[in-house]
Each structure stands twice: as structure tokens, then as C-alpha cells.
Coordinates of C-alpha atoms in Angstrom, one line a residue:
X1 CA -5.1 -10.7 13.5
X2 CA -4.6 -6.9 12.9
X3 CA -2.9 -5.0 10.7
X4 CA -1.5 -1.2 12.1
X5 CA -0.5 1.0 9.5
X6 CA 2.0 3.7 10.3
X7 CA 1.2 6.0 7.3
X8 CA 0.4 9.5 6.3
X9 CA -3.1 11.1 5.4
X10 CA -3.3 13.7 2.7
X11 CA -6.5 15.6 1.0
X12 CA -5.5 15.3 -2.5
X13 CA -6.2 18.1 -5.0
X14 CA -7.2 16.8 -8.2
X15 CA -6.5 19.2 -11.5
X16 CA -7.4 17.0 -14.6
X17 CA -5.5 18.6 -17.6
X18 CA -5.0 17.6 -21.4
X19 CA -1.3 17.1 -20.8
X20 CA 1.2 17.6 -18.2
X21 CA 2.5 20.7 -18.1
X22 CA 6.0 21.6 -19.6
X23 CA 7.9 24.1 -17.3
X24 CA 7.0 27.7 -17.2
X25 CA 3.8 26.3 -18.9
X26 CA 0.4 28.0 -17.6
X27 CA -2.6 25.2 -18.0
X28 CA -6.2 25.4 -17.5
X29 CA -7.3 22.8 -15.6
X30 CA -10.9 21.2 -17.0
X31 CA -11.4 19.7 -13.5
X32 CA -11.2 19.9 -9.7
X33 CA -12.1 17.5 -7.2
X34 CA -10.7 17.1 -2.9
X35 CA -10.2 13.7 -1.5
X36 CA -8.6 11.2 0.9
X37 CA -5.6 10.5 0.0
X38 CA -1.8 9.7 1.3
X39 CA -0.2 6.6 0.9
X40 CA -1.1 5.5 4.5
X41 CA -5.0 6.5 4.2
X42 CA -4.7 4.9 0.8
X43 CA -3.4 1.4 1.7
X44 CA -4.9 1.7 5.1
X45 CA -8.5 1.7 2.7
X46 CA -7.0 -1.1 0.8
X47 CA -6.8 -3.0 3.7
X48 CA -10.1 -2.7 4.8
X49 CA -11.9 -3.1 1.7
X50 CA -9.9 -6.6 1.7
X51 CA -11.3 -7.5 4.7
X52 CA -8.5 -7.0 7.1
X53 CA -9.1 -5.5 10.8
X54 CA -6.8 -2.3 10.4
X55 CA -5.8 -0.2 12.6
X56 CA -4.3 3.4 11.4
X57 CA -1.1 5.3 13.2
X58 CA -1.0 8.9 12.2
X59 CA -2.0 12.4 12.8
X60 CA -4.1 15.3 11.4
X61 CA -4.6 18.8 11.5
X62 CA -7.7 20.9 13.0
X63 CA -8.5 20.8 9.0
X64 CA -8.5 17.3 9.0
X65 CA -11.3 15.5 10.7
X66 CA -13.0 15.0 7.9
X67 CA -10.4 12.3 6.5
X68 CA -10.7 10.6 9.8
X69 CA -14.2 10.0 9.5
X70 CA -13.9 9.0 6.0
X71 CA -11.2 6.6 7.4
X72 CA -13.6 5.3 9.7
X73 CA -16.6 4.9 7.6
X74 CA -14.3 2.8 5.1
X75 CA -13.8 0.7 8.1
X76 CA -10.5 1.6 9.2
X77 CA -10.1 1.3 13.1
X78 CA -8.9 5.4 13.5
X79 CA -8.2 5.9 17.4
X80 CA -5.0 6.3 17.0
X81 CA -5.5 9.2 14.5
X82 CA -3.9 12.5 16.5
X83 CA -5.2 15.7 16.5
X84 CA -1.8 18.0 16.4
X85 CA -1.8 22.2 15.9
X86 CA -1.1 23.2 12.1
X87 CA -2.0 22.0 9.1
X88 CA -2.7 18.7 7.9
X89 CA -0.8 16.7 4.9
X90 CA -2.1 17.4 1.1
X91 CA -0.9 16.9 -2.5
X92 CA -1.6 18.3 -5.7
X93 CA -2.2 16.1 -8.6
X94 CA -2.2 16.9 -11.8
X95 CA -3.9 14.1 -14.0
X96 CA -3.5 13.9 -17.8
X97 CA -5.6 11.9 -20.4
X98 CA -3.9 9.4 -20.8
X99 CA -4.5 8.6 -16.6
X100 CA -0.7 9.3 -16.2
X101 CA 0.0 11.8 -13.2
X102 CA 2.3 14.6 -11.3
X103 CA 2.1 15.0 -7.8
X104 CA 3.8 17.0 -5.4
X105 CA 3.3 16.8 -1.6
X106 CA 3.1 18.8 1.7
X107 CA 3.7 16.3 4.5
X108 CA 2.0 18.5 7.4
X109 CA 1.3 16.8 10.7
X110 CA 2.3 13.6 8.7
X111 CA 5.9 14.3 9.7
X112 CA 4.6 15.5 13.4
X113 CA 3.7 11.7 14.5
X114 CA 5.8 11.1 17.7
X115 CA 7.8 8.2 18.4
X116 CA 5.9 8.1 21.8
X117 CA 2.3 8.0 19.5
X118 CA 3.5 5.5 17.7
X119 CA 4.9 3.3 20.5
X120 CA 1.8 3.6 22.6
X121 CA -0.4 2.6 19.3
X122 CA 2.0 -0.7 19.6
X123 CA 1.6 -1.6 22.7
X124 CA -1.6 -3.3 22.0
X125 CA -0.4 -5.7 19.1
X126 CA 0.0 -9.3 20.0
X127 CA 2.7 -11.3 18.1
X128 CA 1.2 -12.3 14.9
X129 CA 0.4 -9.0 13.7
X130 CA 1.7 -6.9 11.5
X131 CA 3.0 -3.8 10.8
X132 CA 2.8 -1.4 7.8
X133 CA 4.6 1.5 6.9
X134 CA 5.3 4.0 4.1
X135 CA 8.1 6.8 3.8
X136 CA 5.7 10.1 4.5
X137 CA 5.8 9.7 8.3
X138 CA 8.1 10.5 10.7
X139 CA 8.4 8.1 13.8
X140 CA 9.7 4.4 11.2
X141 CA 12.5 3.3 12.6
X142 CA 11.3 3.6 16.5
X143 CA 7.6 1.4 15.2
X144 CA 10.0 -0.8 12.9
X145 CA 11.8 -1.9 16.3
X146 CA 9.4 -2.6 18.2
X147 CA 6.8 -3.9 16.1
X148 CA 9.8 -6.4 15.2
X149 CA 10.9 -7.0 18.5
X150 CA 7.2 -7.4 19.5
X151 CA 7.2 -10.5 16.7
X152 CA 5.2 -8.3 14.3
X153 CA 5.3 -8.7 10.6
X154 CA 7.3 -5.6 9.3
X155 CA 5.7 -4.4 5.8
X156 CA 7.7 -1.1 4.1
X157 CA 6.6 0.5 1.1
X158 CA 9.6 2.1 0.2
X159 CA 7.7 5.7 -1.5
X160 CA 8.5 8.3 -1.7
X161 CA 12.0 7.1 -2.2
X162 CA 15.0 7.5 0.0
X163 CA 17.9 5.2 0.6
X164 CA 18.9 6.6 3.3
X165 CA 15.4 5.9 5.3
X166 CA 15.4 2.3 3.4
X167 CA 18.9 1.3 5.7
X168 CA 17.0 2.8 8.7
X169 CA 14.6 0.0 8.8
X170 CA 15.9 -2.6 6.3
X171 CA 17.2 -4.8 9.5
X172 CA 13.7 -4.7 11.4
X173 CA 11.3 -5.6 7.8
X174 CA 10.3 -8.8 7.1
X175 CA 8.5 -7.5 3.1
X176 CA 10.1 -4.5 1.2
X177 CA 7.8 -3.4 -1.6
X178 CA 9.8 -1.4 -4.2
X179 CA 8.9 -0.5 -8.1
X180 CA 11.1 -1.3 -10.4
X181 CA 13.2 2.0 -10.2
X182 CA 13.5 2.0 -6.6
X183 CA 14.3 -1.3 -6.9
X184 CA 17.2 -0.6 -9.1
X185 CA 18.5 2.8 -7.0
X186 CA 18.0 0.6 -3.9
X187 CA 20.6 -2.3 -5.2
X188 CA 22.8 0.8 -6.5
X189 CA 22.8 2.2 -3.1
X190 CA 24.2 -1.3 -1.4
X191 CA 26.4 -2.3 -4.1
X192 CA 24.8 -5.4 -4.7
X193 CA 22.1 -7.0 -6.9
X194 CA 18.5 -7.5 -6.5
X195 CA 18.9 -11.0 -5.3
X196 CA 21.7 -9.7 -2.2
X197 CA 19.7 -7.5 -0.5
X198 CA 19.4 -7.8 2.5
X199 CA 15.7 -8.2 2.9
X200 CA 14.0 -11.9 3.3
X201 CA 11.2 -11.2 0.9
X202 CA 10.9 -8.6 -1.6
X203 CA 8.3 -7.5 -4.4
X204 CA 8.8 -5.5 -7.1
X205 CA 6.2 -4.1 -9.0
X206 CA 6.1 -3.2 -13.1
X207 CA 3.5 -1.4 -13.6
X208 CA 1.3 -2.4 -16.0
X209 CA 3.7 -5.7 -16.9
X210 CA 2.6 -6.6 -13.1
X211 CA 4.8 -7.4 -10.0
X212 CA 7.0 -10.1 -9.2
X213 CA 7.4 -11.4 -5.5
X214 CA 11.4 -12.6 -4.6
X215 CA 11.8 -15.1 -1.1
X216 CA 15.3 -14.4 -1.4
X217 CA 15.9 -16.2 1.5
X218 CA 14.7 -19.1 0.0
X219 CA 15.8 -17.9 -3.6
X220 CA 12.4 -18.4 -5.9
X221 CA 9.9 -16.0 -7.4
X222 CA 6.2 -15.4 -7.9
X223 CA 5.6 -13.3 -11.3
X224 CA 2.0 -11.8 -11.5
X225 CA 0.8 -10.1 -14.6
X226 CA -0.9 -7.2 -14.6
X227 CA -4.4 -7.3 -15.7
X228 CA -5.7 -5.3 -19.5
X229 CA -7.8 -2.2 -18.4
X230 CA -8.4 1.0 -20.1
X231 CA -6.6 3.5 -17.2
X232 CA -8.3 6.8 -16.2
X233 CA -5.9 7.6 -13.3
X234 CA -3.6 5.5 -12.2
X235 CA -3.1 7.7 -9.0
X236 CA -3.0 5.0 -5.8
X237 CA -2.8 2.0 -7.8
X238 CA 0.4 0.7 -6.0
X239 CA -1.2 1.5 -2.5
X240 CA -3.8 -0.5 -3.8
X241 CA -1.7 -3.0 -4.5
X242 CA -0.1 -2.9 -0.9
X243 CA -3.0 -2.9 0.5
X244 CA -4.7 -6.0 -1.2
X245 CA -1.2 -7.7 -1.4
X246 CA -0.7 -7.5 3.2
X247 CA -4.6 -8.6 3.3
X248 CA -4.4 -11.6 1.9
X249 CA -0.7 -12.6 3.0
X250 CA -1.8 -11.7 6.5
X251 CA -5.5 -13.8 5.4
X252 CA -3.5 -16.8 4.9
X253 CA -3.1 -16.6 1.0
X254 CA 0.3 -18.0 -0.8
X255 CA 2.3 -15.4 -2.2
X256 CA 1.0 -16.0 -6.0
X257 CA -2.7 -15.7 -4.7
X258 CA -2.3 -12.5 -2.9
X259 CA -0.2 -11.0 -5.8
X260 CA -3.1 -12.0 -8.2
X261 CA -5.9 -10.7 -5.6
X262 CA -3.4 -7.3 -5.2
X263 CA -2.9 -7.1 -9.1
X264 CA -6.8 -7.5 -9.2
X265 CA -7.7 -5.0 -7.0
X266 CA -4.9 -2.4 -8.6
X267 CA -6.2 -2.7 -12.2
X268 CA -10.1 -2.1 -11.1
X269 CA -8.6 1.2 -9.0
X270 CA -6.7 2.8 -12.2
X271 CA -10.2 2.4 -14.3
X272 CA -11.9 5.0 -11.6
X273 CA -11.2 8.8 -10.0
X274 CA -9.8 9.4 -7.6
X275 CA -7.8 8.0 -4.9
X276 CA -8.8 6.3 -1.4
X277 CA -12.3 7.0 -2.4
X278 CA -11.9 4.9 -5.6
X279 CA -10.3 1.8 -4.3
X280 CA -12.7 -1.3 -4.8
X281 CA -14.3 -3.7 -2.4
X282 CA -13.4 -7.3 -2.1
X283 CA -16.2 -8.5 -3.3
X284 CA -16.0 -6.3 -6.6
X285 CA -12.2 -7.6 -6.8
X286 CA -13.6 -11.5 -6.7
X287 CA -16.0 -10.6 -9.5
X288 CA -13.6 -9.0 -11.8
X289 CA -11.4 -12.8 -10.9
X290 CA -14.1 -14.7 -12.0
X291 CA -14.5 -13.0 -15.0
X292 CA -10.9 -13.6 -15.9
X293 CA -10.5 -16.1 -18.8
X294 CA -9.6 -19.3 -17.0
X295 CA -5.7 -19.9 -17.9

């Protein structure tokens, strides 16, 4: 089984500061660092740290090809990774103290990705598969069709936030993942409450009170709490999340496993640097489980 992954990649700029800066406020930053980065690099990571045979949709600029080959060497499948003129995607993030974290983002060839790229990228999944997606690409509803019409698993991770691009795909997804404020602008958008959406199975993650899966088809819940770490930057942890979370639902696992294994995997990733580069292997996420006082 394979997982594609329609999803940006960014080289984030890290500026460690002793605060957040107020507005018209000059800072000094006390460190710099470049990395992979993007929610679509991010999760596509997750994905194969977990395990899962993944198999990236996106595009790059002439100054990207080193995030491809850092794809690759993670073990993400990166032949459908375009080469397109201009630049590629990047963010600057600003990291406080406390891990907390302001990021602003240039979507570059990110929002290039053709419907025909994506489409041809397709045309090799088998029913069974599944399909992942975030809001920094252009090209979602066209892969959202077909990967549903081609009896894919739909997966959106509804960031950076739009309603408008939610109701462009909500029919074709078979797993929305929302926080809980995206959640809330989400259900204020349709009218409706969490459990009307129109959406057969939705999680919503809480930060560091964990995330909560909903079958609202079926009408129960999965709660998973969030595990105690000391954060250093909590940059990626919800990609993390995704990542770990489609793994092990497309592994096999129940719901309240994966959420545990994704929960897992998020709160080892907010303990480290970085983003894509930080995101833990499986086989550190089992440890860290094991070491959990039995409940």
C-alpha cells in the first residue's frame, strides 16, 4: 500500500530569539539555521520514518534540489518532485524560548504544481491507497477527485487555514485533520456543529491536551492525551502528527493506536530543532511507548 502526498516543500529559516517580537520591534536573533521544511516535506518525512512506502507530489525550484535529495535520503519515494523555473517555497521562523513560534511563508513553485503533474502522479495508485494533502499546493481539488474516484483514501490537513479551499474538497475526503481553532472557524463557516460536518471522520487536535479522533458517521470518539515533554520548538509537531497518525491507519492500526503512535512521535519532535530533519524514527517512537508508565 502507498501513500502519495500532495504537499508543499519549503527551506525553513530558523531565527531563535528571547521572545517574539512586538511590532515595529528590531530583534537580534542568537541563532540561524536552513532546513527542510513545508508541511508536505514534513508529513511526507513522517510518513517515512513510520514505515510507510510514500510517494511525494510537488515541485521545486533550480534552488531546490537539495530538499529533494534530503527527501530521498529520508526515504521518501521523490520522482514526482518537478523541477519548475523561479524560486522554490521558504518560511521564516522565528522561535522563542519557551519553543513557541511565528512563521510566515513564501509558497514558490509550491503553488506552480499542475493539475496535469498531479493527475499523472495518480495514475499509478491502485485502490487501496491513499492520498494526502495540505493547503500550500495548488492542484487539491483536481488530486481530491480522482484519488477518490480512483477508491483512494482522501487525507486533508486543513493548514494553513481557509474555508473556502476546505468546501473545495470536503466532498472527495474521507479524514479531515483540523486543530481546535480551525475546527471551530470550520463549523462557523457551515453553520453547524462539530458533530454535522460533513466529513465521515474527523480529528482534532489540542495541542499539548492531545487530539481527539470523531467517526461521525458512526458517532463515537477516540481521545489521546498528549504526552509531558519539556518543548524546544514545537515547529512541525502537527505534521508529525499527520504523518505518524496516516502510517499507522494505513498500517492497519485502530484509530486509538495510531493516535497514541502519532501523539508519540509529535511529543519526541517538539523536544528537538528543527523541522523535517528533527522528526523521529519509528523505532525511537516505540521506545519512548515502552517507557510510558503502563496505565
Amino acid at each position: 500500500m502507498t501513500v502519495f502526498n500532495l504537499g508543499s516543500i519549503n527551506a525553513d529559516h530558523f531565527y531563535r530569539l528571547p521572545h517574539l517580537p512586538a511590532p515595529g520591534e528590531t530583534l537580534a536573533a542568537q541563532d540561524y539555521a536552513i532546513g527542510l521544511g513545508g508541511k508536505g516535506a514534513n508529513q511526507s518525512v513522517a510518513l517515512a520514518r513510520a514505515g510507510a512506502e510514500v510517494r511525494h507530489v510537488g515541485a521545486i525550484g533550480e534552488d531546490g534540489r537539495w530538499m529533494a535529495d534530503r527527501m530521498t535520503a529520508a526515504g521518501v519515494d521523490c520522482r514526482h518532485v518537478a523541477e519548475l523555473p523561479g524560486a522554490s517555497g521558504h518560511a521564516i521562523i522565528e522561535v522563542e524560548t519557551s519553543g513557541e513560534n511565528l512563521i510566515i511563508v513564501y509558497p514558490g513553485a509550491n503553488r506552480a504544481i499542475s493539475p496535469g503533474q498531479a493527475l499523472f502522479a495518480l495514475n499509478t495508485a491502485r485502490a487501496g491507497d491513499w492520498l494526502v494533502m495540505q493547503n500550500e499546493t495548488s492542484a487539491q481539488v483536481e488530486a481530491a477527485q480522482a484519488a477518490r474516484a480512483a477508491g483512494m483514501t482522501v487525507v486533508y490537513s486543513a493548514a494553513p487555514f481557509d474555508a473556502g479551499s476546505v468546501r473545495a474538497v470536503i466532498d472527495h475526503i474521507s479524514l479531515l485533520i483540523v486543530n481546535e481553532i480551525e475546527a471551530a472557524q470550520l463549523c462557523a463557516d457551515f453553520g453547524v456543529t462539530l458533530q454535522e460536518l460533513p466529513v465521515a471522520r474527523l480529528v482534532v487536535t489540542l495541542g499539548a491536551r492531545g487530539a481527539t479522533w470523531y467517526d461521525l458517521a458512526a458517532g463515537t470518539q477516540v481521545s489521546a492525551p498528549a504526552f509531558h515533554v519539556t518543548p524546544v520548538d514545537t515547529t512541525g509537531a502537527g505534521d508529525t502528527f499527520a504523518g505518524y497518525l496516516v502510517a499507522g491507519l494505513a498500517e492497519g492500526l485502530p484509530p486509538a493506536e495510531a493516535m497514541r503512535l502519532a501523539s508519540a512521535a509529535a511529543a519526541l519532535k517538539v523536544t528537538r530543532a528543527g523541522t523535517a530533519d528533527a522528526i523521529p524514527a519509528r523505532a525511537e517512537v516505540e521506545a519512548f511507548l515502552k517507557a510510558q508508565p503502563s496505565e
